Coordinates of C-alpha atoms in Angstrom, one line a residue:
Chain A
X1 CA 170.5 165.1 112.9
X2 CA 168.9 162.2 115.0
X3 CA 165.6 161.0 114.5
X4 CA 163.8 162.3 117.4
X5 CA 165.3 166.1 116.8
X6 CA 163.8 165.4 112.9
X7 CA 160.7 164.6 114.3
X8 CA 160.0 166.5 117.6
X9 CA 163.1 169.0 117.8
X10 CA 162.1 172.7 116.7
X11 CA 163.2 172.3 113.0
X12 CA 161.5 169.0 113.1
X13 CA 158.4 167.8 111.1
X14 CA 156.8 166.0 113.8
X15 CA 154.1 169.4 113.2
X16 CA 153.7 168.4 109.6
X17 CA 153.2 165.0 110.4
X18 CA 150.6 165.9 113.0
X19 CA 148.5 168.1 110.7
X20 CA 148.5 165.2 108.0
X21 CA 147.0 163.1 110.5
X22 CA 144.4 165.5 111.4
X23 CA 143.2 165.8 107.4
X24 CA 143.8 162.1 107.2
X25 CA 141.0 161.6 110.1
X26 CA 139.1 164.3 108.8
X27 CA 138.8 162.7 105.4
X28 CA 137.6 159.8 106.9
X29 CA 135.3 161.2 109.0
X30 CA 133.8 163.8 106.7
X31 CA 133.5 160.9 104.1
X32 CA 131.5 158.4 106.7
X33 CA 128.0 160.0 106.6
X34 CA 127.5 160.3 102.6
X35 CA 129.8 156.9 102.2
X36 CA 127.3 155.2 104.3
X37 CA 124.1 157.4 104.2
X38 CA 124.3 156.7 99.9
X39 CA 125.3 153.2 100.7
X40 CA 122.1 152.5 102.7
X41 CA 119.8 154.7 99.8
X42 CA 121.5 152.3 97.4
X43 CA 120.8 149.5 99.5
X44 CA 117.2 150.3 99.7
X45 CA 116.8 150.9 96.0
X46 CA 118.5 147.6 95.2
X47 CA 114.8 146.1 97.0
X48 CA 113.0 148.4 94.9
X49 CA 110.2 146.6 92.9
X50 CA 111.2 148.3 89.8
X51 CA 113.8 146.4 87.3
X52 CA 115.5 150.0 85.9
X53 CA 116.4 151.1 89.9
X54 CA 117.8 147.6 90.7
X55 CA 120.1 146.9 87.6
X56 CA 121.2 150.5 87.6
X57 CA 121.9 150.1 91.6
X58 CA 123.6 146.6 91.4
X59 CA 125.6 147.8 88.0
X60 CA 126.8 150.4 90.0
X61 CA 127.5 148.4 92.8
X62 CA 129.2 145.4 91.0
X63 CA 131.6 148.2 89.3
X64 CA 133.3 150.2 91.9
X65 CA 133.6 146.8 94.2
X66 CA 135.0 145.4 91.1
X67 CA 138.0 147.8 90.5
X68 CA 141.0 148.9 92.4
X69 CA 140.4 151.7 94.9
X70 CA 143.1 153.7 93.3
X71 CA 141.4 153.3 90.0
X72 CA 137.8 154.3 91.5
X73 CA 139.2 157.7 92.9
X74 CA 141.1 158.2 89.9
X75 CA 137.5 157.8 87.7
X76 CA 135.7 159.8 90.6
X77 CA 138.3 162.8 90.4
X78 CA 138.9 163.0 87.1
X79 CA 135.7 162.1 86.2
X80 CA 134.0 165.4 88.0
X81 CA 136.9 167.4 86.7
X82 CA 135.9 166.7 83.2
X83 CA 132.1 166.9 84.3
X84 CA 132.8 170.5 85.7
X85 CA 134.7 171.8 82.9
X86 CA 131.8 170.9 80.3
X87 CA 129.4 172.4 82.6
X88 CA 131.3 175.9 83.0
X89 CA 132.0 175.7 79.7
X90 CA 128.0 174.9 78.7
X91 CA 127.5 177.7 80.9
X92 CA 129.8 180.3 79.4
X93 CA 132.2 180.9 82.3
X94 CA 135.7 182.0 81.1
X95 CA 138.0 180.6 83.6
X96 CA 137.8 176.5 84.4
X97 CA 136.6 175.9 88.0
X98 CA 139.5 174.1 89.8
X99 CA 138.1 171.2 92.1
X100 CA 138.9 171.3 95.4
X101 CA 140.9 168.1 95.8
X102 CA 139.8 167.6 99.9
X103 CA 136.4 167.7 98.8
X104 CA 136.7 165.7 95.7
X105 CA 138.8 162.9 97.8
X106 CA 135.8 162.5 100.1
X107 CA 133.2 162.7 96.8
X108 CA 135.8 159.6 95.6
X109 CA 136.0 158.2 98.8
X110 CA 132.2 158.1 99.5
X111 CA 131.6 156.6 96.1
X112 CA 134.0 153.6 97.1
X113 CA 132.3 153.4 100.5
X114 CA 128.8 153.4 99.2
X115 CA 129.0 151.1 97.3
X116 CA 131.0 148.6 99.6
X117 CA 128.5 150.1 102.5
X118 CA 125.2 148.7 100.0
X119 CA 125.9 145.2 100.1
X120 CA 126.0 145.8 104.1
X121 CA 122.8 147.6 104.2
X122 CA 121.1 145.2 102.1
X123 CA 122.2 142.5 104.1
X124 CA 120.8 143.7 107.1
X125 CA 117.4 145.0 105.6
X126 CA 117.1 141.4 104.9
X127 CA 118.1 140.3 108.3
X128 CA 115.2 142.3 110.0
X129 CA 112.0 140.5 109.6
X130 CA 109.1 142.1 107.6
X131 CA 106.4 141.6 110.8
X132 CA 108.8 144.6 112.1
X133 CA 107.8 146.9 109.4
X134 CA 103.8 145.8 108.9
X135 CA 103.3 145.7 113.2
X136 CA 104.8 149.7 113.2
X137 CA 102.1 150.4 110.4
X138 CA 99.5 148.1 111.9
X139 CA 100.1 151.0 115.0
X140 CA 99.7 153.9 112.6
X141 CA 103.3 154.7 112.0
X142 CA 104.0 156.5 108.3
X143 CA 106.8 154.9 106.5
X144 CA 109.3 157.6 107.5
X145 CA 108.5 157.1 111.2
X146 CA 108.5 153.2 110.2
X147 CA 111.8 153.7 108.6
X148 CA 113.5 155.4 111.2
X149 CA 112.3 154.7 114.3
X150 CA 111.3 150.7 114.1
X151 CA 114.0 149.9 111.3
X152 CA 116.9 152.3 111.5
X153 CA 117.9 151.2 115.4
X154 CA 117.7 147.1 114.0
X155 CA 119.2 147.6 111.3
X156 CA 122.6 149.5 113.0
X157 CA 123.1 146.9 115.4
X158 CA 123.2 144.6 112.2
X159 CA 125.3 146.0 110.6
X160 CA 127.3 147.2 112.8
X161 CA 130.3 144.9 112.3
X162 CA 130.1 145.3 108.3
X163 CA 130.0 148.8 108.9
X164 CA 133.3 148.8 111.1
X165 CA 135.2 146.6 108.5
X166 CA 134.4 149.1 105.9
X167 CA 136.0 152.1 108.5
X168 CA 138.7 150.4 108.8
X169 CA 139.3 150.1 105.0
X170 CA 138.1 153.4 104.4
X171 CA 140.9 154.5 107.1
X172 CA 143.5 153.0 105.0
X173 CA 142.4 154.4 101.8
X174 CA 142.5 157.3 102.4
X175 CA 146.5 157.1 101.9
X176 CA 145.1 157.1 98.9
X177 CA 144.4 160.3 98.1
X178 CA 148.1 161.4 98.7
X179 CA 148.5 160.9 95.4
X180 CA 146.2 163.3 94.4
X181 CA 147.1 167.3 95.8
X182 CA 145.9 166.5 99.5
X183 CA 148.9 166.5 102.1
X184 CA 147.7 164.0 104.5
X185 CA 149.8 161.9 106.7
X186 CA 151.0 159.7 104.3
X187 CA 151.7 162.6 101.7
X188 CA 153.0 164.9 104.8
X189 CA 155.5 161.8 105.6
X190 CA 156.7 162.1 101.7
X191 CA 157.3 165.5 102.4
X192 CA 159.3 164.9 105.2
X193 CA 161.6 162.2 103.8
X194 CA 162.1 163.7 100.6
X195 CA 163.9 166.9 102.5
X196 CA 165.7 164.9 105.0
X197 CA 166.3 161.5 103.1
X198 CA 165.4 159.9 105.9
X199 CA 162.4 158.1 104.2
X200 CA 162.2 154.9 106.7
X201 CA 162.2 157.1 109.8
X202 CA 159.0 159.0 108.4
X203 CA 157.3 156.1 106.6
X204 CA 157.5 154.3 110.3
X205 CA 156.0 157.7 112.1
X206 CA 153.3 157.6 109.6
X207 CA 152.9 154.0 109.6
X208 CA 152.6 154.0 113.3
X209 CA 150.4 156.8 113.5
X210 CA 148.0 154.6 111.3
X211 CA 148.2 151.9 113.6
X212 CA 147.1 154.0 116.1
X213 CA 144.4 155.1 115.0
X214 CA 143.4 151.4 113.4
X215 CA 143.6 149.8 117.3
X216 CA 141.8 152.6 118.5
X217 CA 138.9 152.3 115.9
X218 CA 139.1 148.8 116.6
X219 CA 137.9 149.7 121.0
X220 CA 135.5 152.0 119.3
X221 CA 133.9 149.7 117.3
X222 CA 134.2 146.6 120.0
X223 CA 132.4 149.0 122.6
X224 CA 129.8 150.5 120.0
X225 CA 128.9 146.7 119.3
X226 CA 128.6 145.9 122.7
X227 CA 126.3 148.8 123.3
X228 CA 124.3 147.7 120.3
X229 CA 123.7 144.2 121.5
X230 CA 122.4 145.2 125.2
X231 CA 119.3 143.1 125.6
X232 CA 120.4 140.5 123.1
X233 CA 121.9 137.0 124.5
Chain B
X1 CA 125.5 156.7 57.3
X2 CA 128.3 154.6 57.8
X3 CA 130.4 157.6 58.3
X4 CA 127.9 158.6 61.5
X5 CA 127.9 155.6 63.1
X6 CA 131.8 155.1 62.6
X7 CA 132.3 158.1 64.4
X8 CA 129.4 157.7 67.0
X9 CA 131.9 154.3 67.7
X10 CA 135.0 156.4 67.6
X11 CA 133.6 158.8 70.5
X12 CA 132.8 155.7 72.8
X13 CA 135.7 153.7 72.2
X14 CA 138.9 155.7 70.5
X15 CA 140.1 153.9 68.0
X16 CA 143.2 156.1 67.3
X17 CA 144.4 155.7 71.4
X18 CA 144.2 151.6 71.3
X19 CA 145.9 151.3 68.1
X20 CA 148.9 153.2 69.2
X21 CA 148.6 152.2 72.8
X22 CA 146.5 149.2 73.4
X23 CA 149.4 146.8 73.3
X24 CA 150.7 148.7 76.5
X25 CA 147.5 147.8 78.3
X26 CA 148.0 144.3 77.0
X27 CA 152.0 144.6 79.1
X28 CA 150.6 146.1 81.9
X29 CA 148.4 143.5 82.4
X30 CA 151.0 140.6 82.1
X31 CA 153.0 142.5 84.7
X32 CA 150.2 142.9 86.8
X33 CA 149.4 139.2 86.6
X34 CA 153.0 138.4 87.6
X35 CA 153.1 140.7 90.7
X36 CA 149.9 138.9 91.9
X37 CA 151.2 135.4 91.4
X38 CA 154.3 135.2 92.6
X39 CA 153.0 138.0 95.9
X40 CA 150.5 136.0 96.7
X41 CA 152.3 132.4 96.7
X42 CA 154.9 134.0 98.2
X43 CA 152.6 135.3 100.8
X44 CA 150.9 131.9 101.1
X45 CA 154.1 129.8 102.1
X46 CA 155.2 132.8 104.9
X47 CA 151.5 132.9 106.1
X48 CA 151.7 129.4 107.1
X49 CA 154.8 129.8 109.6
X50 CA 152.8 132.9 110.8
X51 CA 150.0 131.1 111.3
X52 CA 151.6 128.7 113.3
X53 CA 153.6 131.0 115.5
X54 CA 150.0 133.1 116.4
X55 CA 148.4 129.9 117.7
X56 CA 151.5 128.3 119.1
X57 CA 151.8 127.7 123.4
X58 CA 154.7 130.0 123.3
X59 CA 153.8 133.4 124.4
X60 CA 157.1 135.2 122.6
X61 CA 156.8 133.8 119.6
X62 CA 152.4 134.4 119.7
X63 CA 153.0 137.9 120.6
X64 CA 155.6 138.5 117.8
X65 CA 153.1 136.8 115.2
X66 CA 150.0 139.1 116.8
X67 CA 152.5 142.0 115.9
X68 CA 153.1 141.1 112.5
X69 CA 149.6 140.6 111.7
X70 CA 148.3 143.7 113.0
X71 CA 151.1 145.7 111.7
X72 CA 149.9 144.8 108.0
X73 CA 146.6 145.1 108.7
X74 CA 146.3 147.9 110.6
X75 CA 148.4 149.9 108.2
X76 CA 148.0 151.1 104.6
X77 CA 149.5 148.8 102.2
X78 CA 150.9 152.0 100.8
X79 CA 152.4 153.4 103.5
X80 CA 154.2 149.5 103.8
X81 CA 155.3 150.0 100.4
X82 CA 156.7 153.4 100.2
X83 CA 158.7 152.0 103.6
X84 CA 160.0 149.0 101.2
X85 CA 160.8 151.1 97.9
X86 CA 161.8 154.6 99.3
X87 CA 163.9 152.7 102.8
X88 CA 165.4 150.0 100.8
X89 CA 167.5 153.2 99.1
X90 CA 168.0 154.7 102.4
X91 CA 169.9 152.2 103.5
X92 CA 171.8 151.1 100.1
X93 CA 175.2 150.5 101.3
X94 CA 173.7 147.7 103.9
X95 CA 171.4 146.0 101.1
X96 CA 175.0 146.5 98.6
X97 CA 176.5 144.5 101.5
X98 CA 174.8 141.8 102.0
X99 CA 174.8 141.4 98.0
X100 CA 170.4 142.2 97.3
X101 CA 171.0 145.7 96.3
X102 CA 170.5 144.7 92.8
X103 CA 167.1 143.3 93.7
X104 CA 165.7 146.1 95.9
X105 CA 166.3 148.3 92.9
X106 CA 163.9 147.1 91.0
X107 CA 160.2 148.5 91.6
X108 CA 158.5 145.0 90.5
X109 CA 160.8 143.4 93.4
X110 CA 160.0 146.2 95.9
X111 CA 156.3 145.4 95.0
X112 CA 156.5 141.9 95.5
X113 CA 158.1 142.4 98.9
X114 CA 155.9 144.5 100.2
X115 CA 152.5 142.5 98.9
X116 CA 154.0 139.5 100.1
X117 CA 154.1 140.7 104.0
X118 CA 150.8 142.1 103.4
X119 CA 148.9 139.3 102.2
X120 CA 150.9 136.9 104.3
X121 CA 149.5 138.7 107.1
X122 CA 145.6 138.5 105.7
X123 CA 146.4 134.9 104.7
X124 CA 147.9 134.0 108.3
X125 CA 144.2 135.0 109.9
X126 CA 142.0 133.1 107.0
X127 CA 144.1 129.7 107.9
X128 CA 143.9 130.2 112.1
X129 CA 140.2 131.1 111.4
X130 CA 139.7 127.9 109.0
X131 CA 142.3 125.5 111.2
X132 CA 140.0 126.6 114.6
X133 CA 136.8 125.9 112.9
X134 CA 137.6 122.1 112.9
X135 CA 135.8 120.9 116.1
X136 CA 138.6 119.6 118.4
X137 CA 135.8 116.4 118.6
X138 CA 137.4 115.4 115.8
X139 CA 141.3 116.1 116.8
X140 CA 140.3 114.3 120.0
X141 CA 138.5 111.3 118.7
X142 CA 141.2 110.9 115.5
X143 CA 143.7 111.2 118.9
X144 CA 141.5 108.6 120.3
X145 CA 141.7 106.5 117.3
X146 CA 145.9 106.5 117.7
X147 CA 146.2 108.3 114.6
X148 CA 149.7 110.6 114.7
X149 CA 150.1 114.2 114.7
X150 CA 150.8 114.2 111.4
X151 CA 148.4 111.5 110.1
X152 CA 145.4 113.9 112.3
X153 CA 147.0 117.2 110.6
X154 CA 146.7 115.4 107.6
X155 CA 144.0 113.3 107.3
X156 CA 141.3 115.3 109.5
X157 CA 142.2 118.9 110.1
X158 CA 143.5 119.9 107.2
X159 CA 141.2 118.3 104.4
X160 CA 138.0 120.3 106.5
X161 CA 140.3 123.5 107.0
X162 CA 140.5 123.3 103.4
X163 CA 137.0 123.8 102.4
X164 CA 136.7 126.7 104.7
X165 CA 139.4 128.9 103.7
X166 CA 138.8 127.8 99.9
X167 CA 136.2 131.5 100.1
X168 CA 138.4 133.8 102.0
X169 CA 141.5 132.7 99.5
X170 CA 139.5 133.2 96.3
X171 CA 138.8 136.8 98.5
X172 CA 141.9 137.6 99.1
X173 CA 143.3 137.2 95.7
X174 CA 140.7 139.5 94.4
X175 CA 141.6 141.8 96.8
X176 CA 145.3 141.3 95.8
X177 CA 144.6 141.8 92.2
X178 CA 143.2 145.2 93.6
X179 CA 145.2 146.0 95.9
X180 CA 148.4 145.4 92.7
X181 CA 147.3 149.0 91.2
X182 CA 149.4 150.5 94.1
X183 CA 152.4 149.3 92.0
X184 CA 152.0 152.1 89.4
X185 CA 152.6 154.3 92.4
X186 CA 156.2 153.5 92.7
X187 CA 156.7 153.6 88.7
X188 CA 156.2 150.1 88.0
X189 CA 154.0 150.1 84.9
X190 CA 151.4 147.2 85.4
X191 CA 148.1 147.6 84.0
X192 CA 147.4 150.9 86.2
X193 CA 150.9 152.4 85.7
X194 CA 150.2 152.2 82.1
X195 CA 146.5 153.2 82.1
X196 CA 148.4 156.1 83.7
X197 CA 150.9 156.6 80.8
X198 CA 148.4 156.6 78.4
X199 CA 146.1 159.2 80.3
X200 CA 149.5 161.1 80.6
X201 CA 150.2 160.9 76.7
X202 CA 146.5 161.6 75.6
X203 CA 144.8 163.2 78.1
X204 CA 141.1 160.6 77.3
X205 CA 139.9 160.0 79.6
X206 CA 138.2 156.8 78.2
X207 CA 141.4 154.8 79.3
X208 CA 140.6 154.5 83.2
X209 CA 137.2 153.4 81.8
X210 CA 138.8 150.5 79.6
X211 CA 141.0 149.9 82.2
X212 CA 138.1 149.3 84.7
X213 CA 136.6 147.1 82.4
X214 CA 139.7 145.0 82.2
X215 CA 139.9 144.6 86.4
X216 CA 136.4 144.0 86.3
X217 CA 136.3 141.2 83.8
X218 CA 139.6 139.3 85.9
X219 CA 137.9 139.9 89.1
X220 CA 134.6 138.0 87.2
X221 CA 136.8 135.2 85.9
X222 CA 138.2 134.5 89.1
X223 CA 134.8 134.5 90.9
X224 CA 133.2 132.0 88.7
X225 CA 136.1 129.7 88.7
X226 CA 136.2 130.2 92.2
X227 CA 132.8 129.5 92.5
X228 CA 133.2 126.0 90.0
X229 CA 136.5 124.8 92.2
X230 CA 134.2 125.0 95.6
X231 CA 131.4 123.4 94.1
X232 CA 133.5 120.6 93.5
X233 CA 135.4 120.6 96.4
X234 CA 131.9 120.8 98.4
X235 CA 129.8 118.0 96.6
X236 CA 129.8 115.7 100.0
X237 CA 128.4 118.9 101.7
X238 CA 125.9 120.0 99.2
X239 CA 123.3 117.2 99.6
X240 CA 123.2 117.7 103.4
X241 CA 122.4 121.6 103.2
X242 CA 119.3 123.0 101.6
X243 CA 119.8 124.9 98.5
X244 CA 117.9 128.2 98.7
X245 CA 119.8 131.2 97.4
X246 CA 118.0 133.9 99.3
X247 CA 119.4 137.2 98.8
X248 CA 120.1 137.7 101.9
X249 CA 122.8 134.7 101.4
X250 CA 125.0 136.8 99.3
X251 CA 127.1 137.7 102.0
X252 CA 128.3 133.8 101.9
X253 CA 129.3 133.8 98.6
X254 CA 132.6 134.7 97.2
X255 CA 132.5 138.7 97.0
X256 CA 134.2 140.8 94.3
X257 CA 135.0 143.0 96.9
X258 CA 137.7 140.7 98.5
X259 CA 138.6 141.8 102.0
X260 CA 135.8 143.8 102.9
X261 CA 134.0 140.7 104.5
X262 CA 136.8 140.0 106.6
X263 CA 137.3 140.9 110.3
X264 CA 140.1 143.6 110.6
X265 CA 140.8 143.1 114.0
X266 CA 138.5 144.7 117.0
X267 CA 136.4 142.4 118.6
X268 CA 137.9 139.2 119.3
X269 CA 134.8 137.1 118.7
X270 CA 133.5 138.3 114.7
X271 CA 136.9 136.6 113.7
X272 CA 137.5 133.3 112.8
X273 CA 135.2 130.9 111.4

């Protein structure tokens, strides 16, 4: 068979292909708001007066950007298996709880992201000066108005770019996961060219697909800047 | 007494495992060191052509550089070397041809292929972002002076280039390093692949622990001699900038992270510099 029967022709696996990329983005995505959201609550505790809460931050920090990626998703999802299967086993319960491996990919991935995310985060809280902060409580806003409302919205736009860098990576890890029991485009093109031995034609789709979605991400995140800096020379 | 703590020891760090397999941690890690040297020295001497090509006048061979770059960046490393390992058997009887079958069979080769394109692409962008930060003041006044191409290249661009792509290299062979565990992926037992081994064997799983440790601790080394090699390379500089070491100025230092403070792609004016 040609290529373009293989991948678009009835028998073809142009569908698999196209259902990897959809859990590929959806890792990514699902992983974005507790990759980042921890990275920021990390980033604030890292300014936290007290000692304990900073080294414990900054120790975890300094380890997972320290390691490979593979090796941190590796700790993460083994790491909860083992985790689980003392706590069911503390609790009493008979039969092991199998992790779901989606959901413990994007527990992995989120620990990679927060703590790449932190070191963002912190360098934008720094970047926004402190008369910011003590004029929104000098005008009677609580810190959680303070926080959202004066600081939030500055610190975005700050970290905006960081934050886009770290999407892009986060994009490409996710190929990471294939290794693991998630069929996502990379694992779906593995698929593919192990039945057909065909694995360059399927590699390229996949790879392709991925550069897709990197140039797109990279308009998004040109135009999302842009937006961000309105009213800034 | 003894007898507690030796086995309060044993549970943290398992004696029994390292004796029987810590000398395959100790291979994996020469291996890995290997792949990493010759990928990214290799990927030095092809990023300089590239480099070249993406900020040369002519628009064919710009646009085929532009292409190469963000095909390597924009894709999972991977994704590029499943497409080197699994497609260099697909099309065997070419590679048996043209007499380098016997080279794309090995993993370790396949690796060092594939991290070479990729870091030659990362390596192209650090040296046009370091080569356009010289202000063309200078190109023009050395031109002025009647210097040569080669004596200006020399003499003026390069020695400043130098000292600003000195952070993003020490970067991006952290990241490299890093980016090497992929290797076990396709068999080839570096210090992941036989982290993996072991875990396979014995089913602790203290060794991704040790293992981390081991990254961890190269990563530091290379940071701090990074860190030494720029001080000296910067001593005319230092005296002229103030030295405060805010936090906030962590983002200028050499990060353990490695790419992650680098532009990948998207708006045209975060990169360089």
């Amino acid at each position: 068979m040609n290529g373009f029967s293989l991948l678009f022709g009835p028998e073809g696996w142009g569908g698999l292909l196209l259902e990897g990329a959809i859990v590929t983005i959806l890792l990514a995505v699902t992983t974005v708001p507790f990759g980042f959201g921890s990275g920021l609550a990390l980033a604030v505790l890292k300014l936290s007066p007290n000692r304990v809460v900073r080294a414990f931050c900054e120790g975890f920090t300094t380890f997972f950007r320290g390691i490979p990626d593979l090796l941190s998703l590796f700790i993460v999802y083994f790491g909860l298996q083992a985790l689980i299967d003392r706590a069911s086993k503390l609790a009493g319960l008979s039969s092991a709880i199998e992790l779901n491996a989606f959901f413990a990919g994007v527990i992995a991935l989120s620990v990679v992201v927060a703590a790449y995310s932190s070191e963002v985060w912190v360098a934008a809280l720094n970047a926004v000066p402190k008369g910011q902060s003590e004029a929104a409580h000098s005008l009677g806003l609580d810190s959680r108005k303070t926080f959202f409302l004066v600081l939030l919205p500055q610190l975005i736009r700050i970290a905006l770019p960081g934050l886009g860098n770290i999407w892009m990576v986060l994009l490409k890890d996710t190929s990471l996961i294939s290794t693991l029991a998630v069929i996502d485009l990379l694992r779906a093109a593995s698929e593919a060219s192990k039945n057909t031995t065909r694995p360059i034609l399927f590699y390229s789709a996949a790879a392709a697909i991925y550069l897709v979605f990197s140039i797109l991400s990279g308009l998004v995140q040109s135009n999302l800047e842009r937006r961000a800096n309105r009213g800034f020379a | 007494m003894l007898q507690t703590l030796y086995a309060e020891a044993a549970d943290l760090f398992n004696f029994e495992m390292m004796s029987r397999y810590g000398w395959r941690l100790i291979d994996g890690l020469w291996i890995t060191a290997q792949v990493v040297t010759i990928s990214v020295t290799l990927g030095f001497l092809l990023a300089y052509p590239v480099c070249l090509a993406r900020m040369s006048r002519n628009r064919v061979l710009s646009a085929a550089a532009v292409s190469y770059v963000t095909f390597f960046r924009g894709t999972p490393l991977l994704c590029q070397l499943y497409l080197v390992y699994y497609g260099a058997g697909e099309i065997r009887p070419l590679l048996t041809d043209l007499g380098v079958w016997w080279l794309f069979r090995e993993a370790f080769v396949c690796c060092i292929f594939a991290f070479s394109l990729n870091t030659a692409a990362y390596q192209a962008e650090i040296m046009r972002g370091a080569l356009a930060s010289v202000s063309k003041g200078q190109i023009e006044a050395a031109a002025a002076l009647g210097l040569s191409k080669f004596r200006i290249s020399r003499h003026i661009v390069w020695p400043q280039a130098f000292i600003v792509a000195l952070r993003p290299f020490g970067n991006e062979l952290i990241a490299m390093i890093k980016s090497s565990a992929l290797a076990a992926i396709v068999t080839l037992l570096d210090l992941m692949g036989q982290t993996r081994f072991i875990f396979a064997r014995t089913f602790d799983f203290l060794i991704y622990v040790y293992a981390a440790i081991i990254y961890l601790v190269i990563v530091e080394i290379i940071r701090r001699v990074w860190g030494l090699i720029e001080r000296s390379c910067s001593r005319h500089l230092i005296a002229a900038t103030p030295a405060t070491h805010s936090r906030g100025q962590d983002e200028s230092r050499i990060s353990r992270a490695g790419r992650h403070g680098l532009s990948h792609g998207g708006s045209p004016q975060s990169q360089g510099a």
